[in-house]
Short mmCIF file of C-alpha atoms in Angstrom, two decimals:
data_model
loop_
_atom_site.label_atom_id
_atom_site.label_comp_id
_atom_site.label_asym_id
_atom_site.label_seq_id
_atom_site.Cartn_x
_atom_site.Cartn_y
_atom_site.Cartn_z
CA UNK A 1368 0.00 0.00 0.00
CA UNK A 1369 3.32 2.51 0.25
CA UNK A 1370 5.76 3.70 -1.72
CA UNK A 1371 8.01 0.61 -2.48
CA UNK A 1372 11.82 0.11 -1.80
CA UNK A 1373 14.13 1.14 -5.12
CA UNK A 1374 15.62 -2.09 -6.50
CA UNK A 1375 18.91 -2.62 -7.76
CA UNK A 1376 17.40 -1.97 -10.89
CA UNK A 1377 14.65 0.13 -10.51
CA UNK A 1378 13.63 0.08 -13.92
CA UNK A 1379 12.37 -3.30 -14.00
CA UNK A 1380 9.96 -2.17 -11.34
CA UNK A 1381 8.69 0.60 -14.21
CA UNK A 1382 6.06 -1.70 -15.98
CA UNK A 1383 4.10 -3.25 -13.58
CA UNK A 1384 3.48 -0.44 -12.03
CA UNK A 1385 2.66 1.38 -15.31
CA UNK A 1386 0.50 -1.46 -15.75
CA UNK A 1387 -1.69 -0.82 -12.29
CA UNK A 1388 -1.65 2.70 -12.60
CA UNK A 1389 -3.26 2.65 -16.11
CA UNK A 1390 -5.82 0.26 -14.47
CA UNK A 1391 -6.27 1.84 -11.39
CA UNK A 1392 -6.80 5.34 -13.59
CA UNK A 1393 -8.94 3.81 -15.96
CA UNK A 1394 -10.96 1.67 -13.02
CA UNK A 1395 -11.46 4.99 -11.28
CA UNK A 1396 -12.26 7.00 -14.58
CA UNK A 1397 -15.06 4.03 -15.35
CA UNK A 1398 -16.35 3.80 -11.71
CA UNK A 1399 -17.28 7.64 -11.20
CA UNK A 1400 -18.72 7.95 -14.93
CA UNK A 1401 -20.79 4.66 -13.88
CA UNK A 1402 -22.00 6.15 -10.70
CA UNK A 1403 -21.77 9.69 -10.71
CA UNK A 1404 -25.47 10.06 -12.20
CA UNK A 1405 -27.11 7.30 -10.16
CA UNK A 1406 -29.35 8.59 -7.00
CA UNK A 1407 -28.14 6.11 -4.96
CA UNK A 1408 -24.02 7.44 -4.76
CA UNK A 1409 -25.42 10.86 -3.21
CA UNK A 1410 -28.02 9.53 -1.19
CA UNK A 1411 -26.52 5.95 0.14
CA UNK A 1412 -29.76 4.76 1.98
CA UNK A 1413 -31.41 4.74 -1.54
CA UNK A 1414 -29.01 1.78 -1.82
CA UNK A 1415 -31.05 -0.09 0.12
CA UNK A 1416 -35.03 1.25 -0.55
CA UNK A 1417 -36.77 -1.38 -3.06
CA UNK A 1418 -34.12 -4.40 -1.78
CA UNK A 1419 -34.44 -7.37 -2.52
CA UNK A 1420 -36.75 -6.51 -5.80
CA UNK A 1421 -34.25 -4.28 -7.55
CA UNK A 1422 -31.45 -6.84 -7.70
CA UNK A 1423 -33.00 -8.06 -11.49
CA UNK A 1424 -32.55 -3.94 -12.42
CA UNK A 1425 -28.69 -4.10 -12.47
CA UNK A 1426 -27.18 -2.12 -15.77
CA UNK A 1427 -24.97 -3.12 -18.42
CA UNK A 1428 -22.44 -0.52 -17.26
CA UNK A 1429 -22.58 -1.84 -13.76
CA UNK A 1430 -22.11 -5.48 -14.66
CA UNK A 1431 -19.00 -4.48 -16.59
CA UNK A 1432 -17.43 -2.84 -13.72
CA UNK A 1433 -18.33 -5.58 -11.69
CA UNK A 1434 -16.21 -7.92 -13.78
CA UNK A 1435 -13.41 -5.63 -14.69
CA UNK A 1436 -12.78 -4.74 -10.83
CA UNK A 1437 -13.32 -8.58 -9.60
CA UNK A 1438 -11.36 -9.86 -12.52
CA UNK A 1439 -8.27 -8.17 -11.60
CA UNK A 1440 -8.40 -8.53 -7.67
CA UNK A 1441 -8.65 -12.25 -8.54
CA UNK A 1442 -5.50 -11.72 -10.51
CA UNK A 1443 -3.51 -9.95 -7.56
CA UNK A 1444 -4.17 -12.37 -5.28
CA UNK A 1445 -2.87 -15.27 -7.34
CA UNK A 1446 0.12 -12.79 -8.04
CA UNK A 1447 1.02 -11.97 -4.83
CA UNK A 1448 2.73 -15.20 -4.40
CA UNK A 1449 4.85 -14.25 -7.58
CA UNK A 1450 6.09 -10.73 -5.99
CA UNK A 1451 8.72 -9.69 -3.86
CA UNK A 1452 7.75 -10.60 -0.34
CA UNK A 1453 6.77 -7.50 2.42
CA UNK A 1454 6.26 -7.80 6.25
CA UNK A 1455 2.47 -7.14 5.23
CA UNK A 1456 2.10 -10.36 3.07
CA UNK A 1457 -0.80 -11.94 4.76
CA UNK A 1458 -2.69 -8.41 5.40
CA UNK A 1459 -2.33 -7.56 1.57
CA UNK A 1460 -3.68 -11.83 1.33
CA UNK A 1461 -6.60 -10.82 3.97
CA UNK A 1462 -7.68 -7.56 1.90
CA UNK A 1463 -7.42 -9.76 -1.47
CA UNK A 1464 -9.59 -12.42 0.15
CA UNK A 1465 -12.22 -9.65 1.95
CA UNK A 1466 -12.25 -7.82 -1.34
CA UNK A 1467 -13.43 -10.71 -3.37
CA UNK A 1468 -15.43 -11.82 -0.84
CA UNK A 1469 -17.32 -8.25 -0.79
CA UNK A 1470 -17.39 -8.18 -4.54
CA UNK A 1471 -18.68 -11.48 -4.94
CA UNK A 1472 -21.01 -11.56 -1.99
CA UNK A 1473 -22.37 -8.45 -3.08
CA UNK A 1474 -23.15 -9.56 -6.28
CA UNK A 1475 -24.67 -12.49 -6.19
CA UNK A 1476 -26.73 -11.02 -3.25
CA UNK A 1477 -28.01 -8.18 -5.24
CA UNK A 1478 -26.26 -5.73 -3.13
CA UNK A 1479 -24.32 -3.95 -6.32
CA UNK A 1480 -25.20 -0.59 -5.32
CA UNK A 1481 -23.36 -0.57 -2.24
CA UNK A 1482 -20.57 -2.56 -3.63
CA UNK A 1483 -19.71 0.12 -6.36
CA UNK A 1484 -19.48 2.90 -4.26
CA UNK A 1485 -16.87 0.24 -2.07
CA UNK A 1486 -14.66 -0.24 -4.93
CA UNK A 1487 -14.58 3.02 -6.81
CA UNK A 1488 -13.49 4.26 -3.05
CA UNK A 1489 -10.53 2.06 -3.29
CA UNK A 1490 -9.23 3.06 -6.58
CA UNK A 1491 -8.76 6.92 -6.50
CA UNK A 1492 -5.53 6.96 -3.80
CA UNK A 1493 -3.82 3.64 -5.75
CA UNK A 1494 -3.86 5.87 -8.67
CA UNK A 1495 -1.35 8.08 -6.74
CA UNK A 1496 0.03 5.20 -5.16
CA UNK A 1497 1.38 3.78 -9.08
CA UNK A 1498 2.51 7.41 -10.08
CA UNK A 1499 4.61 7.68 -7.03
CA UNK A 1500 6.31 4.74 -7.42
CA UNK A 1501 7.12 5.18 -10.96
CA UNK A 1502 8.60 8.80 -10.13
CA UNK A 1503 10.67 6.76 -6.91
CA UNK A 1504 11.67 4.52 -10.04
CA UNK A 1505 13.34 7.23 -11.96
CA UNK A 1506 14.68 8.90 -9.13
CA UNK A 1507 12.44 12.18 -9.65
CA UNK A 1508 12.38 13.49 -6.09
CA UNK A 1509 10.87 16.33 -6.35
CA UNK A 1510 7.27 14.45 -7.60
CA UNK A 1511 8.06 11.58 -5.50
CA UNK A 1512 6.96 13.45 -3.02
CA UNK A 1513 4.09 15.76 -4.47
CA UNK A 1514 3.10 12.23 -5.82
CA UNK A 1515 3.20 10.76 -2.03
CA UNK A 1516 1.51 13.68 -0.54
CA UNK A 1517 -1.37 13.08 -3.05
CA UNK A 1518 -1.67 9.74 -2.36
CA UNK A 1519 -1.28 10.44 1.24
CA UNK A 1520 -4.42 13.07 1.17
CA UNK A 1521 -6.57 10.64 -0.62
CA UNK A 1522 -5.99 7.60 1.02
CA UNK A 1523 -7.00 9.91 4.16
CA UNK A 1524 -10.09 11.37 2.54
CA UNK A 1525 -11.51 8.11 0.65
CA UNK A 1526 -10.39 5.16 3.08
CA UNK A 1527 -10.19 6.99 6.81
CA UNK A 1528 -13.28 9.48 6.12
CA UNK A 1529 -15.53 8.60 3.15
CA UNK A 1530 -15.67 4.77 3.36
CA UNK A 1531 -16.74 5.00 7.47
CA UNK A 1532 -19.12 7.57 7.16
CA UNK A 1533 -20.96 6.83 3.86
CA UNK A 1534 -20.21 3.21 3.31
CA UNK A 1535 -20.03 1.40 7.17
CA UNK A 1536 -22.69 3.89 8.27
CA UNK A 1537 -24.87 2.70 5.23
CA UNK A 1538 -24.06 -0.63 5.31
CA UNK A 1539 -24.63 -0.70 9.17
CA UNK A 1540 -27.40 1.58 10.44
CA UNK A 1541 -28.97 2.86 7.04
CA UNK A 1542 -29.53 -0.78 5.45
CA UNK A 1543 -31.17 -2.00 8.82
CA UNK A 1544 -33.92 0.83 8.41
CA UNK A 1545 -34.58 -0.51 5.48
CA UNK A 1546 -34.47 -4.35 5.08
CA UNK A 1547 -34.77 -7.36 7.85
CA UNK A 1548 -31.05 -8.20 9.11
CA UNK A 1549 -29.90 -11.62 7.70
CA UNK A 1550 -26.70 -13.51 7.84
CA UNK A 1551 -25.43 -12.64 4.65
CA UNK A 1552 -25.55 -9.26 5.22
CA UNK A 1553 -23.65 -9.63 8.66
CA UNK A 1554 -21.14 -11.32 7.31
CA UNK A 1555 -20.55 -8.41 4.59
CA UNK A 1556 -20.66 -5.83 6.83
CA UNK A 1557 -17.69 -8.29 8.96
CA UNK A 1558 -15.49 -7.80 5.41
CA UNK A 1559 -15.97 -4.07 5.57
CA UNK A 1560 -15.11 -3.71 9.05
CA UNK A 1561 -11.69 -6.04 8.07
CA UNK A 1562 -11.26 -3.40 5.18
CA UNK A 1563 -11.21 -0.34 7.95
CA UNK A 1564 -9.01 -2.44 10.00
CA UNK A 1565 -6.60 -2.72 7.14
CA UNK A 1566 -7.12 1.05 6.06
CA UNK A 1567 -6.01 2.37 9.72
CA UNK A 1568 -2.99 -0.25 9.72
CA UNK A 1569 -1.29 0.77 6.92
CA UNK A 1570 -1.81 4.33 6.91
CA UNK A 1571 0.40 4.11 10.00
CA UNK A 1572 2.58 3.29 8.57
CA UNK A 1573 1.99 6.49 6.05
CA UNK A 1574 2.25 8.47 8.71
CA UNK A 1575 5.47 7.39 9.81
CA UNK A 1576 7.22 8.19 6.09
CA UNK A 1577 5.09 11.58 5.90
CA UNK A 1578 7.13 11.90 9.14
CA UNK A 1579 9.95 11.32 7.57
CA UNK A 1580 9.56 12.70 4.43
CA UNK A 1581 8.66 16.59 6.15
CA UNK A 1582 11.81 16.36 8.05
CA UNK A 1583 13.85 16.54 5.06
CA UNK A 1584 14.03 12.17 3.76
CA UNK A 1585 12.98 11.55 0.18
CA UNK A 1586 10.43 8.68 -0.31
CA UNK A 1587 12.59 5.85 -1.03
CA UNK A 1588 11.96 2.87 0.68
CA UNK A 1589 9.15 1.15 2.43
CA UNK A 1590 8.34 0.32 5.87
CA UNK A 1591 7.15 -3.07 4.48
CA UNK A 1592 10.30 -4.09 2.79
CA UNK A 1593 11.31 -7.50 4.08
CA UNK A 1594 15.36 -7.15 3.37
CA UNK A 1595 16.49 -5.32 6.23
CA UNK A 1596 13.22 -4.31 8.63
CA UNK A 1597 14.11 -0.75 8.99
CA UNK A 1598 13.45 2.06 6.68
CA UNK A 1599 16.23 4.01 4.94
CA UNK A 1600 15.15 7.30 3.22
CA UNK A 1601 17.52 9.29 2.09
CA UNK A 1602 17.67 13.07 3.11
CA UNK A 1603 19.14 16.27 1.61
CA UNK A 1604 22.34 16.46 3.61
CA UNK A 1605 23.11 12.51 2.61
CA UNK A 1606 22.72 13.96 -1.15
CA UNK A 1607 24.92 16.56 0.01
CA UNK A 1608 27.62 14.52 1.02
CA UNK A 1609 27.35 12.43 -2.21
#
């Protein structure tokens, strides 16, 4: 979820995250034009008024960003196991296996409405994510950081303020005013609460490189990386000396 530790050779790292961050743009781009003139992403209780008859009323637009976003999840998690190895292995595993689960489960359950506001949430701040680690890539480190700083703010705004307070307050109280509590439905709001979990852990570890990074460090290496356990960023003086 942060900004990644420079290689050896950093520009074998350039492609795959070219790769996401043309997806995650183009996810993102698709996910807002598919919502932003539905009722329901402005008013989230109207995600739930009419359930369990509307579930036959899904769109064509919807279904497609159904399977693009679920298509490639199930593709990360299977790739995981090819990538380098971080300390956060099984919490990136846990989020691949909640995020399916949510995307699936919500579905097949008819719950769509709710579940595309979820994952166009998630895209906008790994859009930022990508870019920065391109620009750490090519050693730009002036917007490494401007990059960082905007994924920093949006992680903050859609994952630690948006996704509580529209989504887990919908999914929660709003959908309980609205349809009889079942199982299912407990279980999915379980996932979310996981995803919140997950949001709060690794944006402490954010933090700590914002930290950094305002004291005078450039963003170049993760708290995650599993080579040596402790972060190295380089700041101005080092550059100085070199």
């Amino acid at each position: 979820m942060v900004i990644t530790m420079v290689p050896t050779e950093p520009i074998t790292m350039i492609p795959p995250s070219r790769w996401r961050f043309v997806f995650y743009s183009f996810a993102f781009a698709l996910g807002m034009t598919t919502l932003w003139g539905e009722d329901f992403f402005w008013d989230t209780i109207l995600c739930w008024i009419g359930y369990p008859e509307m579930i036959w009323a899904v769109k064509k637009k919807i279904y497609y960003y159904y399977l693009l976003e679920g298509s490639f999840y199930l593709s990360l998690m299977f790739s995981q196991f090819l990538d380098t190895k971080r300390k956060d292995f099984w919490e990136m595993f846990v989020h691949h296996i909640a995020t399916l689960a949510l995307i699936g489960g919500s579905w097949f359950g008819g719950t769509y409405r709710i579940g595309a506001i979820v994952m166009v949430t998630h895209d906008v701040a790994d859009v930022f994510l990508e870019c920065a680690k391109i620009t750490v890539y090519l050693k730009k480190t002036f917007w490494s950081n401007v990059m960082f700083g905007g994924f920093t703010i949006s992680f903050f705004v859609s994952r630690l303020f948006f996704f509580p307070t529209k989504v887990l307050k919908s999914s929660v109280f709003e959908a309980a005013t609205q349809v009889p509590v079942w199982p299912v439905h407990t279980i999915y709001c379980i996932f979310l609460c996981v995803l919140q979990i997950l949001h709060i852990y690794w944006f402490s570890y954010i933090v700590k490189l914002l930290i950094r990074v305002a004291g005078g460090a450039d963003v170049e290496k993760d708290d995650r990386s599993d080579d040596d356990g402790t972060p190295t960023l380089s700041s101005a003086e080092d550059k100085k000396e070199q």
